[in-house]
PDB file of C-alpha atoms in Angstrom:
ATOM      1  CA  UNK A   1     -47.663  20.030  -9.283  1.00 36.00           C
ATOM      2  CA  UNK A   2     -50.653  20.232 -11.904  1.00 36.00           C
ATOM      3  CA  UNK A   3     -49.573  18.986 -15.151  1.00 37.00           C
ATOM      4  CA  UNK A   4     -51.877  18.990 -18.456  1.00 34.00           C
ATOM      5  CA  UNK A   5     -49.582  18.706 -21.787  1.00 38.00           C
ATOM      6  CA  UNK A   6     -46.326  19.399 -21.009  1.00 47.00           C
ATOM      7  CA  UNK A   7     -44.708  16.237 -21.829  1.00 60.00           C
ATOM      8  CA  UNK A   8     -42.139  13.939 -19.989  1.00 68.00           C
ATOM      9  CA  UNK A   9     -39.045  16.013 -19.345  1.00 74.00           C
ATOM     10  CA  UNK A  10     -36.082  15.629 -16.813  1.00 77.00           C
ATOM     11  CA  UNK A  11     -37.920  17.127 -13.821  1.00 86.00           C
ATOM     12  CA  UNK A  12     -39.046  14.620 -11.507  1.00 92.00           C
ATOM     13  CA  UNK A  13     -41.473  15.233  -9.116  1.00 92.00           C
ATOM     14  CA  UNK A  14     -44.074  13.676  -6.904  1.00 94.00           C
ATOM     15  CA  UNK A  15     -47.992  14.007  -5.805  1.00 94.00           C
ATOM     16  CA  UNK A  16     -48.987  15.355  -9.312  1.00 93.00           C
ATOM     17  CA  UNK A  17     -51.993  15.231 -11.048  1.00 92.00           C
ATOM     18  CA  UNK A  18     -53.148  15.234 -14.732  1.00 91.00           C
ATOM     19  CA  UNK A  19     -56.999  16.398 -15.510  1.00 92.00           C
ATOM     20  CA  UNK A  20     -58.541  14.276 -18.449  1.00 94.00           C
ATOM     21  CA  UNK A  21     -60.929  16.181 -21.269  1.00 95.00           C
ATOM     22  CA  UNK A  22     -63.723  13.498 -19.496  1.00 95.00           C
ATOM     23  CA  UNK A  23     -63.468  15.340 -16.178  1.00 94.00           C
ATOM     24  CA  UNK A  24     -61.091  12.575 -14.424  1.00 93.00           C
ATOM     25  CA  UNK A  25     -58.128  13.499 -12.378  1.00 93.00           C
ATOM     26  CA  UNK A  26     -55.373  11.158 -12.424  1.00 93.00           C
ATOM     27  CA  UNK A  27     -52.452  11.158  -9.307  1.00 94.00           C
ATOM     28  CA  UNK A  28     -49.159  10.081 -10.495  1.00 95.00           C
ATOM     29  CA  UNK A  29     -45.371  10.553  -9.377  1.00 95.00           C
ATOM     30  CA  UNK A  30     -43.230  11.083 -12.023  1.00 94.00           C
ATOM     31  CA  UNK A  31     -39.242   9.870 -12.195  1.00 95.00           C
ATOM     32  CA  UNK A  32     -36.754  10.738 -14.552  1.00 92.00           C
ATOM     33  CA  UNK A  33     -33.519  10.404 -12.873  1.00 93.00           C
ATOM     34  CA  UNK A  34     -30.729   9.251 -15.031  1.00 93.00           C
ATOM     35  CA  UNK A  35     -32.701   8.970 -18.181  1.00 91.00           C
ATOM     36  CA  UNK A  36     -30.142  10.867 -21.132  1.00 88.00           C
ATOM     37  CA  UNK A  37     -32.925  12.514 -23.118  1.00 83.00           C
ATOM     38  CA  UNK A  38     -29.851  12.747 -25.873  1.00 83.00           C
ATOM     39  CA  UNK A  39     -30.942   9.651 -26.841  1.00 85.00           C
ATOM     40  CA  UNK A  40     -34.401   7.810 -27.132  1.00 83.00           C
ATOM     41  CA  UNK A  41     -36.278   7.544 -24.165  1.00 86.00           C
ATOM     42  CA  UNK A  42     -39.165   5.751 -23.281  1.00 89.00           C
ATOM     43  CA  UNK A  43     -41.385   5.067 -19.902  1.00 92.00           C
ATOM     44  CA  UNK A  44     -42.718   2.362 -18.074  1.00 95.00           C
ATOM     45  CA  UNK A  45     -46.082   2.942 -16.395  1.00 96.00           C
ATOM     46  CA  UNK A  46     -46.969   0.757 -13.463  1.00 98.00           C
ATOM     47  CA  UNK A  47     -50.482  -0.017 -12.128  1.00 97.00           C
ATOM     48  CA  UNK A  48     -50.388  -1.534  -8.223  1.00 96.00           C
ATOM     49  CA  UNK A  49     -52.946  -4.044  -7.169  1.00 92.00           C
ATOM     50  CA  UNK A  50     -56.181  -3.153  -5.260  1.00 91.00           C
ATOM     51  CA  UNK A  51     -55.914  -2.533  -1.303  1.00 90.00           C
ATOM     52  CA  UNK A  52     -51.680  -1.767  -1.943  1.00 93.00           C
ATOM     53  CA  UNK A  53     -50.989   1.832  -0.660  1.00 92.00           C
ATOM     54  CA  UNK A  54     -47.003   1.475  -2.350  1.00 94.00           C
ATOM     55  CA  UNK A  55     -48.278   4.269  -4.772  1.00 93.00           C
ATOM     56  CA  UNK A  56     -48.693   6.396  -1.441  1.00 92.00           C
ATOM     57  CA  UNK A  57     -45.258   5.999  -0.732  1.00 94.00           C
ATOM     58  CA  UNK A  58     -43.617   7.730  -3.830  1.00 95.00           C
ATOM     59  CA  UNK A  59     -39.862   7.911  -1.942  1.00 96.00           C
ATOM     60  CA  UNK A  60     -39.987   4.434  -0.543  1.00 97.00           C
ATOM     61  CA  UNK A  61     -37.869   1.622  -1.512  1.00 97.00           C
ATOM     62  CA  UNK A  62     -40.066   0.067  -4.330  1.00 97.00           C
ATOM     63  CA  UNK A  63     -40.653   3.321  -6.021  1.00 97.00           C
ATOM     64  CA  UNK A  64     -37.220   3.381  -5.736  1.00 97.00           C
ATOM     65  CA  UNK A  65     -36.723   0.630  -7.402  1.00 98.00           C
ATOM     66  CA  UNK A  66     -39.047   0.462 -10.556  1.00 98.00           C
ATOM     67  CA  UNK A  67     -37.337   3.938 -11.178  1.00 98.00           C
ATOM     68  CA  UNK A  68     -33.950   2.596 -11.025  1.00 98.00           C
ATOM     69  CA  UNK A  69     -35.135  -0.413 -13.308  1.00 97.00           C
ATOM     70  CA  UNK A  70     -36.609   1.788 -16.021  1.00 96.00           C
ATOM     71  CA  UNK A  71     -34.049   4.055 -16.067  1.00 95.00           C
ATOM     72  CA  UNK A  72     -31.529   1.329 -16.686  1.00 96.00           C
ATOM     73  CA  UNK A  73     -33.307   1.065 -20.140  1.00 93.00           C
ATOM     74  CA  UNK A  74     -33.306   4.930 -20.816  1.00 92.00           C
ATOM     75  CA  UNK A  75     -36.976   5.141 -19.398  1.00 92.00           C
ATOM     76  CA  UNK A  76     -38.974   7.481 -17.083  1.00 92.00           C
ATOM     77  CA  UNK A  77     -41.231   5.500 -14.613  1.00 95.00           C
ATOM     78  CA  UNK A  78     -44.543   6.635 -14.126  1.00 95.00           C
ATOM     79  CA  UNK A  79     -46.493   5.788 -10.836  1.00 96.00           C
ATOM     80  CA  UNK A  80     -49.615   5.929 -11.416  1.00 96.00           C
ATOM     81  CA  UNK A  81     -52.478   5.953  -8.345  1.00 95.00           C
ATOM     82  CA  UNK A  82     -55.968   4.437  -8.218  1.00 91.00           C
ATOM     83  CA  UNK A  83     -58.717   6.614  -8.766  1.00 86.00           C
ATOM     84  CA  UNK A  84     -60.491   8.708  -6.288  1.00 80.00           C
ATOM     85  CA  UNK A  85     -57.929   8.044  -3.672  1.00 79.00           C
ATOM     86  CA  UNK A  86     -59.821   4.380  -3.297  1.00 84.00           C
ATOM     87  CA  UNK A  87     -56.489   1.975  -3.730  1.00 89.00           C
ATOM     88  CA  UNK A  88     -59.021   0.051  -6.146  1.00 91.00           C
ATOM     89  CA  UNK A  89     -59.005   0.232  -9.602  1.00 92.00           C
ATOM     90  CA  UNK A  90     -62.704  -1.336  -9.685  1.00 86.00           C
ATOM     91  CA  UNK A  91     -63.929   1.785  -8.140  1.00 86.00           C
ATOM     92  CA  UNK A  92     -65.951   4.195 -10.347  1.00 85.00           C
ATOM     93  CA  UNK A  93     -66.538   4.326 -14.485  1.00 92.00           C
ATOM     94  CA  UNK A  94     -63.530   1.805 -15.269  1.00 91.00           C
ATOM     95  CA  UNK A  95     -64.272   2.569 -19.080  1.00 93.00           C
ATOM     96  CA  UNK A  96     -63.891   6.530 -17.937  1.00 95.00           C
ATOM     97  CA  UNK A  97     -60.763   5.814 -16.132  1.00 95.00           C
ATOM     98  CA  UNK A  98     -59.322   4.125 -19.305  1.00 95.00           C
ATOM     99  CA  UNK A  99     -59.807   6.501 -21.047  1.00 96.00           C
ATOM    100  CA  UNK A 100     -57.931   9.392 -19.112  1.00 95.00           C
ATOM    101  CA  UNK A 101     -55.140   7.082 -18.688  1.00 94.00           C
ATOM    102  CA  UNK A 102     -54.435   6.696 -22.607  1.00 94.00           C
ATOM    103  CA  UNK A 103     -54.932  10.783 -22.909  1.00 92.00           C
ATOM    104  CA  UNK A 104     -52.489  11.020 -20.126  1.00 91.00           C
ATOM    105  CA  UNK A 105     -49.971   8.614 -21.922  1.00 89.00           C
ATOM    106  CA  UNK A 106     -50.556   9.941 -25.606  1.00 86.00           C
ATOM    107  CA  UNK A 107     -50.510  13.598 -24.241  1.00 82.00           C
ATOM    108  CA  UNK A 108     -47.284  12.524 -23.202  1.00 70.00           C
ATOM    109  CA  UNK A 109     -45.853   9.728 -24.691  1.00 61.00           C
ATOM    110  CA  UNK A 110     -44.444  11.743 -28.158  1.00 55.00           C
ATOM    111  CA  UNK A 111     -41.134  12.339 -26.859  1.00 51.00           C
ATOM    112  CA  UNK A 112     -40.513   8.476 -25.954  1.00 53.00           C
ATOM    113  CA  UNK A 113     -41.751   6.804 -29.176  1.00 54.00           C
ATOM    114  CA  UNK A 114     -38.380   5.301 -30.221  1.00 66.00           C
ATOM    115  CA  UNK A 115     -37.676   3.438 -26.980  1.00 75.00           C
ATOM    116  CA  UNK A 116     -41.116   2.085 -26.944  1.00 85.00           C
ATOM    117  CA  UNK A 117     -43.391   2.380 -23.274  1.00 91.00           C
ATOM    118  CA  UNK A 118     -44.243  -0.856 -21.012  1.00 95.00           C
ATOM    119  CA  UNK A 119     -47.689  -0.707 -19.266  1.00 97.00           C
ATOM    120  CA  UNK A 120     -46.731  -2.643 -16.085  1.00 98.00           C
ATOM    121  CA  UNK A 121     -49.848  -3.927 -13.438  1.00 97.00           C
ATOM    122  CA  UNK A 122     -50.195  -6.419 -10.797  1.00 97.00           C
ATOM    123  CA  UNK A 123     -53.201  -7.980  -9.230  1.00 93.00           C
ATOM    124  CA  UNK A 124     -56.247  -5.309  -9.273  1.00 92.00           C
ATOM    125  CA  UNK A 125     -53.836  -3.520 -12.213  1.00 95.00           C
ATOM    126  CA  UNK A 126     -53.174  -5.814 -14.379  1.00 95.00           C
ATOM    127  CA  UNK A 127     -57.253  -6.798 -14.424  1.00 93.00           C
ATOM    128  CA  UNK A 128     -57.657  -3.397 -14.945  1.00 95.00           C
ATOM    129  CA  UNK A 129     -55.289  -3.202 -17.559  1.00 96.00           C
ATOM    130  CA  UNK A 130     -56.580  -6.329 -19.322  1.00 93.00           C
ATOM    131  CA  UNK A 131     -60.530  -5.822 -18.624  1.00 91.00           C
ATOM    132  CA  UNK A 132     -60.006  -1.687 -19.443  1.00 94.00           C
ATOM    133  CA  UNK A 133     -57.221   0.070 -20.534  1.00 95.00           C
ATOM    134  CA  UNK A 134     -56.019  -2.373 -23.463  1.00 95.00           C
ATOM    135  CA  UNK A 135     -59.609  -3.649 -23.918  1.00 89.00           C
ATOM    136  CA  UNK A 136     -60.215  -1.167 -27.147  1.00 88.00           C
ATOM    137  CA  UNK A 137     -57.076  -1.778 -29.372  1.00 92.00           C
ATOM    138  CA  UNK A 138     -53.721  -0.604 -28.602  1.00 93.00           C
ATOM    139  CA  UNK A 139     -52.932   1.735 -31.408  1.00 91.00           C
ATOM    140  CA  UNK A 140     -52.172   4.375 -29.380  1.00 90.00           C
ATOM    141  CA  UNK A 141     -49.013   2.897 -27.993  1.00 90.00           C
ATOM    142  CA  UNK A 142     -45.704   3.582 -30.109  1.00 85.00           C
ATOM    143  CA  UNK A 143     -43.907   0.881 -32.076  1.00 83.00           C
ATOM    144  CA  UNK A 144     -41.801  -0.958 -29.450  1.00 86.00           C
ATOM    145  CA  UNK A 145     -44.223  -1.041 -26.618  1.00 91.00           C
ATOM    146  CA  UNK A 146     -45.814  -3.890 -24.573  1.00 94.00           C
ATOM    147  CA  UNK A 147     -48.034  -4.715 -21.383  1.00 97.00           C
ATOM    148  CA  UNK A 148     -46.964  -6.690 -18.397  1.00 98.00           C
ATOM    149  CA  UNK A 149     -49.793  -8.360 -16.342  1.00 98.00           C
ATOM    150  CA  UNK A 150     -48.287  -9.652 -13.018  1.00 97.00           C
ATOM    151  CA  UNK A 151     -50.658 -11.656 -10.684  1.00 95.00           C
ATOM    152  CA  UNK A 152     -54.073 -11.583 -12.584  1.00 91.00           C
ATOM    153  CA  UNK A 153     -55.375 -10.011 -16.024  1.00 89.00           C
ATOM    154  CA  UNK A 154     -58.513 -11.782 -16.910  1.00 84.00           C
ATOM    155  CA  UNK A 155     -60.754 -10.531 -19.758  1.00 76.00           C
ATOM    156  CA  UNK A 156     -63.899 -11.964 -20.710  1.00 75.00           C
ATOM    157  CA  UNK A 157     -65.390  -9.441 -22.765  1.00 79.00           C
ATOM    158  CA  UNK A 158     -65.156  -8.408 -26.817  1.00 86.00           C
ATOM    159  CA  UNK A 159     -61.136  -7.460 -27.467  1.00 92.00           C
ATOM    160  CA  UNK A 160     -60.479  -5.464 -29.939  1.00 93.00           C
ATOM    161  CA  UNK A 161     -58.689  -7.578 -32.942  1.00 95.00           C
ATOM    162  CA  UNK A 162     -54.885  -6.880 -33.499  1.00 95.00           C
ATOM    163  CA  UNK A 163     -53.775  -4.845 -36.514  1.00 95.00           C
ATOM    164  CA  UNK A 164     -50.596  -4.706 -38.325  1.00 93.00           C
ATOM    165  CA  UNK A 165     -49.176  -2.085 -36.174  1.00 90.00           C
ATOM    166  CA  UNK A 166     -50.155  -3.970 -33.182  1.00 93.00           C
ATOM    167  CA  UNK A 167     -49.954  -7.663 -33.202  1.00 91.00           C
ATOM    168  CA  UNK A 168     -46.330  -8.160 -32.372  1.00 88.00           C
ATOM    169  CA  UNK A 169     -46.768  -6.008 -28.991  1.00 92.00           C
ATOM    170  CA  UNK A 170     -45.268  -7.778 -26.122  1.00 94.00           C
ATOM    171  CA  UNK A 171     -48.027  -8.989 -23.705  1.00 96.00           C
ATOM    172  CA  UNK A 172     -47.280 -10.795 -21.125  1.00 97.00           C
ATOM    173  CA  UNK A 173     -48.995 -12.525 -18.216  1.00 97.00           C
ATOM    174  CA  UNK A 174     -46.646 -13.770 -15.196  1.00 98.00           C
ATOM    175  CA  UNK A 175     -48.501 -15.591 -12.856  1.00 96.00           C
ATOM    176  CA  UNK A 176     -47.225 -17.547  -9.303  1.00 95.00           C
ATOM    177  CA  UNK A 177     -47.703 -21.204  -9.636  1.00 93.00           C
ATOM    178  CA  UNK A 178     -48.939 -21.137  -6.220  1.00 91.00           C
ATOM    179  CA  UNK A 179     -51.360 -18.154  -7.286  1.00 91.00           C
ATOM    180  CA  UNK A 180     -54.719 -20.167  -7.287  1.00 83.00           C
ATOM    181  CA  UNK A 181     -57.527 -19.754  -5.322  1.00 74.00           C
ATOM    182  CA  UNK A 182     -57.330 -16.498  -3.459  1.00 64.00           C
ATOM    183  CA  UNK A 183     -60.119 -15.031  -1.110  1.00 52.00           C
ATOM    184  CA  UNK A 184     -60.412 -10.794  -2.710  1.00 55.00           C
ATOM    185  CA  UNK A 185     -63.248  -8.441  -1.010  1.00 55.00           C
ATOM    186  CA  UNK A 186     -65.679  -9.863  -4.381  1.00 52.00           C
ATOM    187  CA  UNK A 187     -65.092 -13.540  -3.499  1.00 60.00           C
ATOM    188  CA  UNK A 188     -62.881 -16.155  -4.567  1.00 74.00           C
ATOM    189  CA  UNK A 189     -60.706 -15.398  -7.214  1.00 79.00           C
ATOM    190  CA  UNK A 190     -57.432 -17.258  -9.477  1.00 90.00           C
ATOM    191  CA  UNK A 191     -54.989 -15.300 -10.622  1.00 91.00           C
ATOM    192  CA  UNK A 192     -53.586 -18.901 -12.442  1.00 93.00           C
ATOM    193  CA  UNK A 193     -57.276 -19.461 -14.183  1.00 92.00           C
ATOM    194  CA  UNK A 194     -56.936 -15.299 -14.775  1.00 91.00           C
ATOM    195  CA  UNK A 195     -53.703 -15.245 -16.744  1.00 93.00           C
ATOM    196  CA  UNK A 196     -54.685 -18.387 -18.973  1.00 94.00           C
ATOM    197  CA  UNK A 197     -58.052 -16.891 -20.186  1.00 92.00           C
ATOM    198  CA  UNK A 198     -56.703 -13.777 -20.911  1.00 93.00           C
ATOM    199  CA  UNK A 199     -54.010 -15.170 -22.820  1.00 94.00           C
ATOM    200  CA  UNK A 200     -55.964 -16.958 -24.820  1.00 93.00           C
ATOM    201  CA  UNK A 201     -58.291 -14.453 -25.740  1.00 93.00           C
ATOM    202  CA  UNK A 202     -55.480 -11.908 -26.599  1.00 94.00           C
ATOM    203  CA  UNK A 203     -54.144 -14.395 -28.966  1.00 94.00           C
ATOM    204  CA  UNK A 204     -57.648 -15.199 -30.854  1.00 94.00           C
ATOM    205  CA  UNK A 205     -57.766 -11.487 -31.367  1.00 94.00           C
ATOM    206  CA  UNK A 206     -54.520 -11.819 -33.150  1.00 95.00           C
ATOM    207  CA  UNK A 207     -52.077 -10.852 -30.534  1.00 95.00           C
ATOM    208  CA  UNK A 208     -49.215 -13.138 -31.641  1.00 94.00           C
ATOM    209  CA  UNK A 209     -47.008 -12.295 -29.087  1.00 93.00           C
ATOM    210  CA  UNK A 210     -49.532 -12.780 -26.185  1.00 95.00           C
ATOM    211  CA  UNK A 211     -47.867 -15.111 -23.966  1.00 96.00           C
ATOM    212  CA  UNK A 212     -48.117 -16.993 -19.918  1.00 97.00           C
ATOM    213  CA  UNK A 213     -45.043 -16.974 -17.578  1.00 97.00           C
ATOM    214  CA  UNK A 214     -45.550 -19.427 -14.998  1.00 96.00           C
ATOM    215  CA  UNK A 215     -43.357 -18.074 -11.953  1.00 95.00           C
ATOM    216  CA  UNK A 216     -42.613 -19.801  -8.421  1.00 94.00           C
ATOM    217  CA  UNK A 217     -44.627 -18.544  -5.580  1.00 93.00           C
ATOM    218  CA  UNK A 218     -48.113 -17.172  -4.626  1.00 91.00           C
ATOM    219  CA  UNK A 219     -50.014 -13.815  -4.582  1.00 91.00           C
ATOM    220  CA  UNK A 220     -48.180 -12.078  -2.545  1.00 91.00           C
ATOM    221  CA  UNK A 221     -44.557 -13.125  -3.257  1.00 94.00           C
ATOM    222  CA  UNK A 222     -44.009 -11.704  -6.561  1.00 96.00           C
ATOM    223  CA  UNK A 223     -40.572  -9.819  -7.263  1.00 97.00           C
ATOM    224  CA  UNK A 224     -42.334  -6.798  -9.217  1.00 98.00           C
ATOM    225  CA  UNK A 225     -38.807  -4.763  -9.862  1.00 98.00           C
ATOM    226  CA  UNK A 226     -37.078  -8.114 -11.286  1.00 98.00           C
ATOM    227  CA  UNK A 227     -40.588  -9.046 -13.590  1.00 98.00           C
ATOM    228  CA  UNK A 228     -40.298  -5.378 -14.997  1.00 98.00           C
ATOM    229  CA  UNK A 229     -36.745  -5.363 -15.491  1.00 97.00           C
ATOM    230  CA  UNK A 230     -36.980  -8.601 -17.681  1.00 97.00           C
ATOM    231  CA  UNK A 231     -40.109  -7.417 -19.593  1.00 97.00           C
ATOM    232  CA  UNK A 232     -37.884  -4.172 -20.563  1.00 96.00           C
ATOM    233  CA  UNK A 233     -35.112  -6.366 -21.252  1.00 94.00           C
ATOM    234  CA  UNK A 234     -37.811  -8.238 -23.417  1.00 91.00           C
ATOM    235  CA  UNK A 235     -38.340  -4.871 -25.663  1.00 85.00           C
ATOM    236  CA  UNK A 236     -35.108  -4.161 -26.101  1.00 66.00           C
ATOM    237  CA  UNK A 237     -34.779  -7.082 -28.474  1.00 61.00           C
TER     238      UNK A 237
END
């Protein structure tokens, strides 16, 4: 299924695909099961780490279960692929990729302002959602709303400064305390050293709530359903 501006709604469905204005085709799988959209609904969008083909498996057990987890908070969960069928989200125009991504979430995000949306990534996604996606301000994202970086999220580069609207978004950077030194295809890498520079940054530019969970475990040993559920549970407050 093809979708453009339709807008969350109860139909789930797999193996779709949203076409940007900038010429950038996004796959996605799309879950709505026991969200009441009688009341306000929101989404959680999650972002899988470079090399991980999970996002290939839309009906296996951890699609499964970041539906189950968003929909315990009256969310939709949104599985969204790498680009260009790569499994990297280094691979082509990052800034171009951004971009479609927040078109794809505003196009469709009206419906779920109340309940707020949670832009969930680990490893390769939550760099790209630190280095990209969040990189130019955040005003696009309803009141409510908040990022979860799981296993990485450095920055290094000019961050847009908080406004009113956005400084109190919940950003948060969970990192294994085990999750040092790790060998990725562009050479050594820190997912620890990662987390703290990012966090850092995101507070100078005035994001108040910017903060660095320091988990048990390394890279590959992180509980992703459990880290989302808390982050939701996190909003809800």
């Amino acid at each position: 299924m093809t979708t453009s501006s339709t807008g969350w709604h109860p139909i789930s469905g797999t193996d779709r695909t949203f076409h940007a204005d900038n010429s950038i085709s996004l796959d996605y799988h799309y879950y709505a099961e026991g969200v009441d959209w009688d009341r306000p609904a929101g989404a959680v969008f999650f972002f899988d780490g470079d090399g991980t083909a999970r996002a290939e498996q839309p009906h296996g057990r951890f699609a499964a279960q970041l539906a189950q987890v968003a929909a315990e908070t009256n969310r939709a969960f949104v599985f969204v692929e790498a680009p260009n069928g790569t499994r990297s989200w280094r691979a082509g125009d990052a800034a171009a990729i951004a971009a479609a991504v927040r078109q794809f979430a505003t196009t469709n995000i009206t419906p779920t302002t109340d309940a707020g949306v949670l832009m969930a990534g680990y490893s390769g996604g939550a760099e790209f959602l630190s280095r990209s996606l969040l990189r130019e301000g955040m005003d696009w994202l309803p009141a409510g709303s908040g990022a979860a970086f799981i296993g990485g999220g450095t920055y290094g580069q000019p961050i847009a400064e908080a406004t009113p609207a956005t400084d109190d978004l919940d950003l948060t950077w969970v990192v294994g305390h085990r999750d040092g030194a790790y060998a990725s295809g562009s050479g050594a890498w820190s997912a620890l050293d990662a987390a703290a520079q990012a966090e850092a940054e995101f507070r100078e530019a005035g994001y108040d709530q910017a903060r660095r969970i320091t988990t048990a475990g390394a890279h590959t040993e992180y509980d992703i359903p459990a880290i989302v559920a808390e982050r939701l549970a996190e909003l809800g407050r």
